[in-house]
XYZ file of C-alpha atoms in Angstrom:
582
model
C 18.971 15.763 31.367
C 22.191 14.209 31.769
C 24.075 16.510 29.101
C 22.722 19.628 30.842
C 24.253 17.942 33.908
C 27.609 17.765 32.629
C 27.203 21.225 30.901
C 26.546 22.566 34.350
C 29.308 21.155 36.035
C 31.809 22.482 33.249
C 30.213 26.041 33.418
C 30.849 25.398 37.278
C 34.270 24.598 37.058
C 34.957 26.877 34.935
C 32.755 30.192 37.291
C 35.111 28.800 40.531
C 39.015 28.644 38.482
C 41.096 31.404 39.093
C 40.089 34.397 37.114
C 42.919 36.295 34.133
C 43.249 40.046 33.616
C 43.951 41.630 30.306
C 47.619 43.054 30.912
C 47.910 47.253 29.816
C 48.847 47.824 26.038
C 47.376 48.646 22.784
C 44.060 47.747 22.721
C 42.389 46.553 19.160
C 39.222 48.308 18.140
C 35.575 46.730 19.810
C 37.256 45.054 22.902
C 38.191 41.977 19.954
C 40.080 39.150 20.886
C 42.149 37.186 19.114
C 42.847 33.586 20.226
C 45.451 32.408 19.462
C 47.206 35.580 19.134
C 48.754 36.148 15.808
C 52.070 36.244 15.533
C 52.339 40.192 13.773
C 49.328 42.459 13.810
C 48.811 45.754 12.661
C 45.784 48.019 13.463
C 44.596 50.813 10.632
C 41.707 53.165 11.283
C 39.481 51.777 8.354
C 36.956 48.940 8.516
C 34.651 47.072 5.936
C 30.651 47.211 6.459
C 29.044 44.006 6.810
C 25.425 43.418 5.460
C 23.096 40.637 5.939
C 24.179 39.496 2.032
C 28.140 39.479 1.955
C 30.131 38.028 -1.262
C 32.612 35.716 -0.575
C 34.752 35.897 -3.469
C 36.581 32.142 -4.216
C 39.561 32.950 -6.274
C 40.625 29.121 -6.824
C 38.752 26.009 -6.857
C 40.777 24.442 -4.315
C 39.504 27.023 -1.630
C 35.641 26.341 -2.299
C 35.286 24.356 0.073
C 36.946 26.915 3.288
C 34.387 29.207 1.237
C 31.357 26.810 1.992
C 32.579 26.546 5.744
C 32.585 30.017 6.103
C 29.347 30.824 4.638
C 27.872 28.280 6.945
C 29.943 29.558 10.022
C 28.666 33.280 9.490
C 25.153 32.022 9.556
C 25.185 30.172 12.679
C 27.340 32.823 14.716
C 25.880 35.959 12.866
C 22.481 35.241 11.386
C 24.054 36.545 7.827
C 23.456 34.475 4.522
C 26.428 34.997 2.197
C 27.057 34.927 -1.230
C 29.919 32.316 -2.972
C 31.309 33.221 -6.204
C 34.383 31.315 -7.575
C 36.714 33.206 -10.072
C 39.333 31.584 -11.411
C 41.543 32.260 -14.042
C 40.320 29.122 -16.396
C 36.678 30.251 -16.077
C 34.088 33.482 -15.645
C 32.699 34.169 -12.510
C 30.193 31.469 -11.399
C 27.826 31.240 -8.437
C 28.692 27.906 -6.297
C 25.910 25.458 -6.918
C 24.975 23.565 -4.039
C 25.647 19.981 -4.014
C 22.914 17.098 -3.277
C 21.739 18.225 0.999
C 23.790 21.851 0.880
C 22.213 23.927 2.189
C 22.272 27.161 -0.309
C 25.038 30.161 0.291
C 24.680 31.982 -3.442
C 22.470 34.300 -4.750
C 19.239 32.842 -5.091
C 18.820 34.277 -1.422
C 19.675 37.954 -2.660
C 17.107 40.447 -3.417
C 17.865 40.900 -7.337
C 18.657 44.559 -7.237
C 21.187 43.488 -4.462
C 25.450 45.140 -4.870
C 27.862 42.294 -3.100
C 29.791 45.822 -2.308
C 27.039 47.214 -0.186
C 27.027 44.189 1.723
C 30.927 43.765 2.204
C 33.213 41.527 0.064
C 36.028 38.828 1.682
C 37.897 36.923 -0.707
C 40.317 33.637 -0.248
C 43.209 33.736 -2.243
C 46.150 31.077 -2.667
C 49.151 33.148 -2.282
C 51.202 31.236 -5.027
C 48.478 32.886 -7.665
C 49.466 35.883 -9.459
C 46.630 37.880 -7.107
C 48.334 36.464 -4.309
C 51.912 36.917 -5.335
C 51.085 40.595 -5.972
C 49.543 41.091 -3.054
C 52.495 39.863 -1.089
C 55.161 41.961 -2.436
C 52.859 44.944 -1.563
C 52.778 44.265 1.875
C 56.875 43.282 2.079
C 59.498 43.713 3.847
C 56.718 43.649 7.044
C 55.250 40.603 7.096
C 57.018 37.499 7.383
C 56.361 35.280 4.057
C 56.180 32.719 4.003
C 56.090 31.656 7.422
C 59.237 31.033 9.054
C 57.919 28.074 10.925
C 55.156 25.156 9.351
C 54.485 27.960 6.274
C 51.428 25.486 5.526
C 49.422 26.310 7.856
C 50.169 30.252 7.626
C 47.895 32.769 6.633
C 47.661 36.444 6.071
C 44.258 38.726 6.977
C 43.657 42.110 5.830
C 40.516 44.335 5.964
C 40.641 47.751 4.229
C 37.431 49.759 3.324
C 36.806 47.896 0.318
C 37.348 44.197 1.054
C 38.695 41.660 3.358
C 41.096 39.037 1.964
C 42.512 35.538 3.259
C 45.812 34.569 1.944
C 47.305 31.110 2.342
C 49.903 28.368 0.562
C 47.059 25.913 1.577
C 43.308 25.596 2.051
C 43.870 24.415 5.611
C 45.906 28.024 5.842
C 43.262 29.746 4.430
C 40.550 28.303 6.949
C 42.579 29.443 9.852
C 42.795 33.030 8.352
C 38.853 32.378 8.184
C 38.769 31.683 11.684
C 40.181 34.702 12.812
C 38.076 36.460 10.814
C 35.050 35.003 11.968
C 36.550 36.723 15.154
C 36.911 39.711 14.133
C 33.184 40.656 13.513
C 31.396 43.625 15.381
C 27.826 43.847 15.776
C 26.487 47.262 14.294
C 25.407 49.519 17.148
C 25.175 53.116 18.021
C 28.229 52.892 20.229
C 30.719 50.984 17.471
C 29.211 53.296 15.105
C 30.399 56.432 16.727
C 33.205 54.946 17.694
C 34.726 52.439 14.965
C 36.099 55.362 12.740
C 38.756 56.635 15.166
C 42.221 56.450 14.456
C 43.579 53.378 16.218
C 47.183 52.817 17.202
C 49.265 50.744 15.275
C 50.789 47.305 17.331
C 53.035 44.617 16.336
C 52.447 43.203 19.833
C 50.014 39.893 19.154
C 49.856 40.240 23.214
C 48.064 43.666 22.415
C 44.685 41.159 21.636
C 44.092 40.696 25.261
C 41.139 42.083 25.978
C 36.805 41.984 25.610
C 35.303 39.562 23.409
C 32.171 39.015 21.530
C 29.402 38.570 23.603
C 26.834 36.804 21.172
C 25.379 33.408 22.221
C 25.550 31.786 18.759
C 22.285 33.408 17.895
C 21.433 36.228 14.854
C 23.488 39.319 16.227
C 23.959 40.446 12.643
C 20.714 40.016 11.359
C 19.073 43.020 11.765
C 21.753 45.733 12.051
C 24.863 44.421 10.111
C 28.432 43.518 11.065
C 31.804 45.629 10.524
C 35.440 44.569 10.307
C 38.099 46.382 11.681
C 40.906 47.299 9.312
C 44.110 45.328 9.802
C 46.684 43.230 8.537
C 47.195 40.055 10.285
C 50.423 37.588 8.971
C 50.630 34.349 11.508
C 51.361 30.708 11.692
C 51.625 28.073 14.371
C 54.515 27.281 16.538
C 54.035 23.574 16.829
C 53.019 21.286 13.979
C 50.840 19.147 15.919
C 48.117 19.952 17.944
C 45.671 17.579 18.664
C 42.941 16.013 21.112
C 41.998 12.381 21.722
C 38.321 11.721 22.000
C 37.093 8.633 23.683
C 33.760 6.993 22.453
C 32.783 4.674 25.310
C 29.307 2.725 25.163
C 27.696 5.684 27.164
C 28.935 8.487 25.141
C 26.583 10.908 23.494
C 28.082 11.282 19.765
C 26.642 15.140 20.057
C 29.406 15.522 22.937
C 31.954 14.179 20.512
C 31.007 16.914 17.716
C 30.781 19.569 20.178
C 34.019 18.562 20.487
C 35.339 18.306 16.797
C 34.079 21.912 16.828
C 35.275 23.265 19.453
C 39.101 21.502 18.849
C 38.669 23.226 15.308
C 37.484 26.903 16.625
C 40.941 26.622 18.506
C 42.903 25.919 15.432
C 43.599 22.361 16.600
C 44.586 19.992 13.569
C 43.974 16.660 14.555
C 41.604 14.423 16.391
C 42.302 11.140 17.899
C 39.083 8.978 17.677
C 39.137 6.025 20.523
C 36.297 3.707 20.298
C 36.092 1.561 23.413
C 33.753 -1.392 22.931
C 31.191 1.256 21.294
C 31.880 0.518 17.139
C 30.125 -2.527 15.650
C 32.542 -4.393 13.910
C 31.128 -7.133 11.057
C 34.436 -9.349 10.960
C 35.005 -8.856 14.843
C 31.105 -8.801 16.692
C 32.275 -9.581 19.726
C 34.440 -6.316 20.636
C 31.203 -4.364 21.121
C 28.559 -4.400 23.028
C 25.214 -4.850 21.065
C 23.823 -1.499 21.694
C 26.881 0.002 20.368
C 27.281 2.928 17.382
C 27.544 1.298 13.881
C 29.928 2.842 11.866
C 27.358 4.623 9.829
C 26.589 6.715 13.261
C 30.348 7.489 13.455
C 30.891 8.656 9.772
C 29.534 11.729 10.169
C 31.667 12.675 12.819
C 34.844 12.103 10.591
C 33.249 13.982 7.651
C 32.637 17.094 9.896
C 36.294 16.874 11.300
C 38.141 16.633 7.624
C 35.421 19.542 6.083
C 37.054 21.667 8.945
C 40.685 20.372 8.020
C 41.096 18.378 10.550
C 43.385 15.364 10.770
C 40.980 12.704 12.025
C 43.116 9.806 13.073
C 41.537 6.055 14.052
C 43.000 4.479 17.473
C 42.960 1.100 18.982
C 44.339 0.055 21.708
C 46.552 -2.868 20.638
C 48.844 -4.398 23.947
C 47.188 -3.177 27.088
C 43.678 -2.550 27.589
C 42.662 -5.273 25.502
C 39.415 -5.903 27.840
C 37.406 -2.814 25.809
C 36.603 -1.338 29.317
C 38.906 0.150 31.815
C 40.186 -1.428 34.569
C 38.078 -0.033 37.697
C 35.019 -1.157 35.341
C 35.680 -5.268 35.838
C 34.545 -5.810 32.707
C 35.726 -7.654 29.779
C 33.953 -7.296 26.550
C 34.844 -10.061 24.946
C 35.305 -12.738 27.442
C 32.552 -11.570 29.850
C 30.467 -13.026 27.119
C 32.511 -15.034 24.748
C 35.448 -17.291 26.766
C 36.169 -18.878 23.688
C 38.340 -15.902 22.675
C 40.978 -16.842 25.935
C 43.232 -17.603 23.816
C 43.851 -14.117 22.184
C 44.542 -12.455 25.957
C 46.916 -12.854 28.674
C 45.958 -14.982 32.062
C 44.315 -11.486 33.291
C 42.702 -10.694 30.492
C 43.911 -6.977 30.022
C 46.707 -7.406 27.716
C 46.901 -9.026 24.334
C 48.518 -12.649 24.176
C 51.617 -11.787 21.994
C 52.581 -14.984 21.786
C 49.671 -16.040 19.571
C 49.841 -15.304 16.258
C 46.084 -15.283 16.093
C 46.626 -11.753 17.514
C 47.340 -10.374 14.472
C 44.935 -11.401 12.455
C 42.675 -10.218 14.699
C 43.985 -6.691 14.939
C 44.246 -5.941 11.334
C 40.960 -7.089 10.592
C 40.207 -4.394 13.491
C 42.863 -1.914 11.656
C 41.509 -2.806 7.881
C 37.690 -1.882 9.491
C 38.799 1.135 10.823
C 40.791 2.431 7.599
C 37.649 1.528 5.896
C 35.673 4.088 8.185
C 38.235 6.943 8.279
C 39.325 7.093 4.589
C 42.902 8.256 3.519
C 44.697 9.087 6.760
C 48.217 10.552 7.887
C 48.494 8.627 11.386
C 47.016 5.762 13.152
C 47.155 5.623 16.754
C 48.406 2.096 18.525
C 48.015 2.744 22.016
C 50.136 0.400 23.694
C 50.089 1.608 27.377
C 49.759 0.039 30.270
C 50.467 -3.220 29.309
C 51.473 -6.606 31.196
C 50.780 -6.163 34.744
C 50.802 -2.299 35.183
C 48.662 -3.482 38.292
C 50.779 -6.384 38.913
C 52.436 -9.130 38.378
C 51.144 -11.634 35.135
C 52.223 -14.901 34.195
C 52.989 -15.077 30.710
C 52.834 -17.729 27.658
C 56.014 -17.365 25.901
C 57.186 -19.488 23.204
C 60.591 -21.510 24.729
C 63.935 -18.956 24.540
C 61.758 -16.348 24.002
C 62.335 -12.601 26.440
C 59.348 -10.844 26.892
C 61.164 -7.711 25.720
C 61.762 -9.844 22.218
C 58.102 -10.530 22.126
C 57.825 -6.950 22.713
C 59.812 -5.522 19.972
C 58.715 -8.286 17.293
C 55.029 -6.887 18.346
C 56.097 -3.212 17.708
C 57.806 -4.418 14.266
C 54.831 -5.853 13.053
C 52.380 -3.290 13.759
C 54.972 -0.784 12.649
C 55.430 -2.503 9.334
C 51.637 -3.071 8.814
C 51.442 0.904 8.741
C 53.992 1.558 7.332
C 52.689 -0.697 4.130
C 50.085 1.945 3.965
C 52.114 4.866 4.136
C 50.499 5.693 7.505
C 52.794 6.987 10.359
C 52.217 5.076 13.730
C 51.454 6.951 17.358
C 51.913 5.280 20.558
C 51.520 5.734 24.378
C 55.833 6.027 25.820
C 55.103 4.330 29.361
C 55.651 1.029 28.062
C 59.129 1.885 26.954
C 60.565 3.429 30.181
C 61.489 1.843 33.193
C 59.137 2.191 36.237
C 60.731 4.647 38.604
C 63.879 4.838 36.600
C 65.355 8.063 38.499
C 66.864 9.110 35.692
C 63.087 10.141 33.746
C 61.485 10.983 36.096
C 59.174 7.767 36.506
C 56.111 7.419 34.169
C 53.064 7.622 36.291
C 51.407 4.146 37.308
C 52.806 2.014 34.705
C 55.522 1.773 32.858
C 58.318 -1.565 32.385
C 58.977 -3.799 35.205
C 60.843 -7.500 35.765
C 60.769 -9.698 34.855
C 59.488 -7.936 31.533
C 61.322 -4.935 31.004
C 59.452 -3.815 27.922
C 61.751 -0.891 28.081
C 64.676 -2.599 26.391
C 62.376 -3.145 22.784
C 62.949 0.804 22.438
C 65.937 0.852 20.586
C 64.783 -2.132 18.045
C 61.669 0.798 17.186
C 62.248 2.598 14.381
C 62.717 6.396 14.741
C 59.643 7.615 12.807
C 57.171 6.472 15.556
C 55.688 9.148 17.120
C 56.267 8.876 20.443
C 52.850 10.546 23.314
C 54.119 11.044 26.360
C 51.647 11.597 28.490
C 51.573 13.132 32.642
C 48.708 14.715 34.302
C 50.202 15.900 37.281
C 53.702 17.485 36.564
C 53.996 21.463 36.545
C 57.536 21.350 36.143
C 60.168 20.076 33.905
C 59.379 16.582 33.148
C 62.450 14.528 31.495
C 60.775 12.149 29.490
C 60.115 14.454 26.356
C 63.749 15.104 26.440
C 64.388 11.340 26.558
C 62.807 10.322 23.598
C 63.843 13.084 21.568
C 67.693 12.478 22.340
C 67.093 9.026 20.864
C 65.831 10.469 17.671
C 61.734 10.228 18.341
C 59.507 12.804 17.649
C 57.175 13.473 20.633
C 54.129 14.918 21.605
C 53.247 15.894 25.000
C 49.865 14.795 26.508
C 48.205 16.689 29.390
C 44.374 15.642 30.874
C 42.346 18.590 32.249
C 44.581 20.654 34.731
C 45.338 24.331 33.545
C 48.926 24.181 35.043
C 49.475 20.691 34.061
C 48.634 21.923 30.463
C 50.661 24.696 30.404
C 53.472 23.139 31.977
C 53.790 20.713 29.164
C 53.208 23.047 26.100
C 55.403 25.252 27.440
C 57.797 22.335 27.874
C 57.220 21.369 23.961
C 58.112 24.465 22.829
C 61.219 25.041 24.858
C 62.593 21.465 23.451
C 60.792 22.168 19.757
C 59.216 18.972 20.114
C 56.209 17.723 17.443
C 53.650 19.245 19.404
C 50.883 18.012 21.956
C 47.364 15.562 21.956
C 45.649 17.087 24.977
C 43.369 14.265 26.552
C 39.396 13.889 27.508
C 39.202 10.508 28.625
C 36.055 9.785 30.975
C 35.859 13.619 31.705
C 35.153 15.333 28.142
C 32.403 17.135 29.664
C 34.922 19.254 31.427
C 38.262 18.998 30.165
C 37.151 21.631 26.593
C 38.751 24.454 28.651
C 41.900 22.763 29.018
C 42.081 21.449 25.324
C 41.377 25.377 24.197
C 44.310 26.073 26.292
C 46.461 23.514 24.611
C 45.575 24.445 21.266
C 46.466 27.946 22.431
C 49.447 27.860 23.808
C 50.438 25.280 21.018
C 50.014 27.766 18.548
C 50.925 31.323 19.717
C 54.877 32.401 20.462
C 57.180 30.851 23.180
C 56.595 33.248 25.272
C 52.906 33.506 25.695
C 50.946 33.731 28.873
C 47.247 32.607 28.858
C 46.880 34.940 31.999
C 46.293 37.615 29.431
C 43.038 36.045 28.286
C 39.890 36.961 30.204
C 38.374 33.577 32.013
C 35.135 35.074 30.675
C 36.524 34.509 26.825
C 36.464 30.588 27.679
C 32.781 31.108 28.804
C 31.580 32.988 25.832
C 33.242 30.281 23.775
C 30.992 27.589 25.340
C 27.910 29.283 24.879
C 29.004 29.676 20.895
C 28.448 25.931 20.983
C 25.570 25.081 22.964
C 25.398 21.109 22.483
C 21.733 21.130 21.168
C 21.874 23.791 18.346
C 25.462 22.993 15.773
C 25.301 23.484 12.741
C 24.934 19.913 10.777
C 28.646 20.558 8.370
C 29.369 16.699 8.233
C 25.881 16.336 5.594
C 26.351 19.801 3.954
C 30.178 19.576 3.226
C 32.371 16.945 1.082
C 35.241 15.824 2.697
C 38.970 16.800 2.003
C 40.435 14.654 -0.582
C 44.437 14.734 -0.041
């Protein structure tokens, strides 16, 4: 009951918000839409049958696993049961054997007397292969390749009569080619049929994919009377490097609401999930930081295989100055000391920040760090926190060792944890409002916290070293906000961090691009159940050109999105799919 409540309130929010046209242009065949819009499109007047029994044709080992995601994917959206074959170069072809709970995508499901080409091949192809080098100077001096900007995560889509092929440098390339593919797909009916075959007019414009969109509900639209591709040739890559949203796990939290939300981040191209545990992961050195009904960290595993099988960065966060309670402030709870006052020591007089005078501290956050590590595997960031810390409410009395600044204090903290990371070869992300002064006219403020006397917290930013990853985070401004522009004048890279509001969201992406900053971790905090839309329209905006409006979208896209991923029927990836190994 209570996660059809919040599902009706986001469907509500989402009816009542101001409604996008399509604006005039080209239009691509079967009212498809593209989101994001690739960056150069072109529209031919062929297109590939689908049957229920499509090949998928792995041309390199390292792209068998983008070929297992999209088997399962055209199941779930389509009802269709492909076929893997890997051929390499080293070896005939071979079906994919399933490994120990896969389900099975290869031919033991095919009638015998079955021809993959009846039923529509699409291959993945790593473009440095002689296939993929070929194929690439056939389609020069058009398409831009590689990529002029992150060439990693590029891709390049074509669908002629005979086959569809995905291109990439990289897997995680190849499975965003995949993506759009998935897209692509028309349902077989008398109406496409007597329509599909006419000539179509050739764009360049990716704003010409503005209009229509598929109208299944995640059920078996293909089963019965087959799918179809339109022809094209698709070359694109992401504007910003980053793009991101940060989950919170409170004690509360459904963990299907947090894979609805892996999947939906990855539908939208998104590369990287923030994972925040708030007193809700069972911790065997550190008991006391969650509650006893809490997940273990066999509960949350799955979560973080299913994010790296859809090549996902899944980053670990804890929260290691401010917010030291567990809980958030309006809550008045403490999860530690409301039940174990023996800890005092490791908190400040309130209770909400970390005592960084005692070096007990940090053996109690990287026993907290080392656990988490554990959970997550091999990762590329680890997220601090470090916001709103020491009296963002008010004033706190402090326990500092004699000739000591709090601002030293401050910066030694930021050193250690820095250096801790940095051991590991893991770069460090942190909250900015801790490192600005409050109200300092010339940023712009920083919301309700930031550094105050007799603290001033902001003077430990220039002892931080410049490979910190500054998240700057507003949820109100819909203007130009200076604190981006401030951090990346003293040599940080930043991403922006928006919570929920359409303009807020666009403001800042639109901000990130203009200053070519990292990229941007759109929030969720207490309100995951609506704020989807708004991460979609990060991740959208992140990746398409400068200059793109998300006016062109139909609202009802975002709708037919969220019935793709009703919360009580995904597909189970995290127990049929290894993880990426880096």
């Amino acid at each position: 009951m209570m996660a059809n409540a919040r599902w009706m309130i986001l469907l509500v929010c989402l009816i009542v918000a101001p409604s996008s046209r399509a604006e005039d242009g080209t239009m691509p065949p079967g009212g498809v839409l593209l989101t994001p819009a690739p960056k150069q499109i072109r529209w031919t007047d062929d297109k590939l049958q689908i049957g229920p029994f499509p090949t998928i044709r792995v041309t390199s080992a390292e792209l068998a696993q983008v070929g297992r995601v999209l088997c399962e994917e055209m199941r779930r959206l389509y009802g269709l049961r492909p076929n893997i074959v890997v051929v390499t170069a080293q070896s005939a072809e071979a079906k994919v054997t399933p490994k120990n709970g896969e389900t099975e995508c290869e031919e033991l499901e095919v009638p015998s007397k079955h021809d993959e080409l009846e039923d529509g091949v699409i291959e993945l192809v790593m473009s440095d292969s002689a296939e993929g080098t070929q194929q690439v100077r056939e389609l020069s001096p058009w398409v831009k390749w590689p990529p002029p900007r992150n060439p990693e995560e590029g891709y390049i889509l074509t669908v002629s009569r005979e086959k569809a092929t995905v291109l990439a440098a990289t897997p995680q390339g190849c499975w965003y080619g995949c993506l759009t593919l998935l897209q692509l797909m028309q349902a077989v009916s008398k109406e496409k049929e007597s329509t599909a075959g006419e000539h179509i007019e050739t764009s360049t414009n990716s704003e010409a994919n503005c209009q229509g969109n598929n109208e299944g509900l995640g059920g078996k639209m293909g089963s019965s009377a087959g799918m179809w591709l339109p022809g094209v040739c698709i070359c694109d890559w992401p504007q910003l490097r980053f793009r991101g949203v940060h989950l919170c796990i409170f004690p509360n939290t459904e963990l299907a609401a947090i894979r609805q939300a892996i999947l939906w981040a990855a539908r939208f191209k998104c590369n990287t999930v923030v994972i925040e545990p708030w007193a809700s992961l069972k911790s065997s050195r550190h008991p006391e930081i969650a509650y006893t009904h809490a997940y273990s960290p066999e509960q949350i595993r799955p979560l973080i295989r299913l994010g790296q099988a859809l090549h996902l960065d899944m980053v670990p966060m804890l929260n290691s100055w401010g917010h030291a309670s567990g809980m958030r402030s309006r809550s008045g709870e403490h999860v530690v000391l409301d039940r174990f006052p023996q800890y005092r020591s490791l908190f400040e007089a309130d209770g909400w920040s970390f005592r960084l005078a005692n070096p007990e501290v940090y053996s109690h956050l990287f026993d907290r760090y080392e656990e988490l590590l554990e959970l997550f595997g091999d990762v590329r960031y680890f997220h601090i926190g470090m916001d709103e810390a020491w009296g963002h409410l008010g004033a706190v009395k402090l326990d500092l060792p004699p000739e000591k600044q709090p601002h030293e204090l401050a910066a030694e903290h930021l050193l250690k944890l820095h250096q801790y990371f940095a051991d590991r070869k893991i770069q460090v992300l942190m909250w900015h409002d801790m490192l600005v002064r409050r109200g300092d006219p010339e940023v712009g403020g920083a919301g309700p916290a930031g550094s105050i006397p007799p603290y001033n917290t902001h003077l430990a930013l220039e002892k931080l070293p410049r490979d910190v990853i500054i998240a700057a985070w507003n949820y109100d401004v819909v203007g130009d906000w200076p604190i981006p522009r401030y951090f990346q004048k003293k040599g940080f890279r930043v991403v922006v961090c928006p919570w929920k509001s359409r303009r807020n969201t666009i403001s800042l992406v639109n901000q990130a691009k203009e200053l070519d900053l990292l990229g941007v971790l759109a929030t969720t905090w207490d309100s995951l159940d609506v704020s989807l839309p708004s991460v979609a329209q990060a991740a959208v905006l992140a990746w398409e050109e400068p200059d793109s409006d998300l006016l062109r979208i139909p609202f009802d896209h975002w709708l037919a999105e969220l019935r793709r991923l009703p919360i009580c029927n995904l597909p189970s990836l995290e127990t049929t799919l290894e993880p990426i190994q880096r």
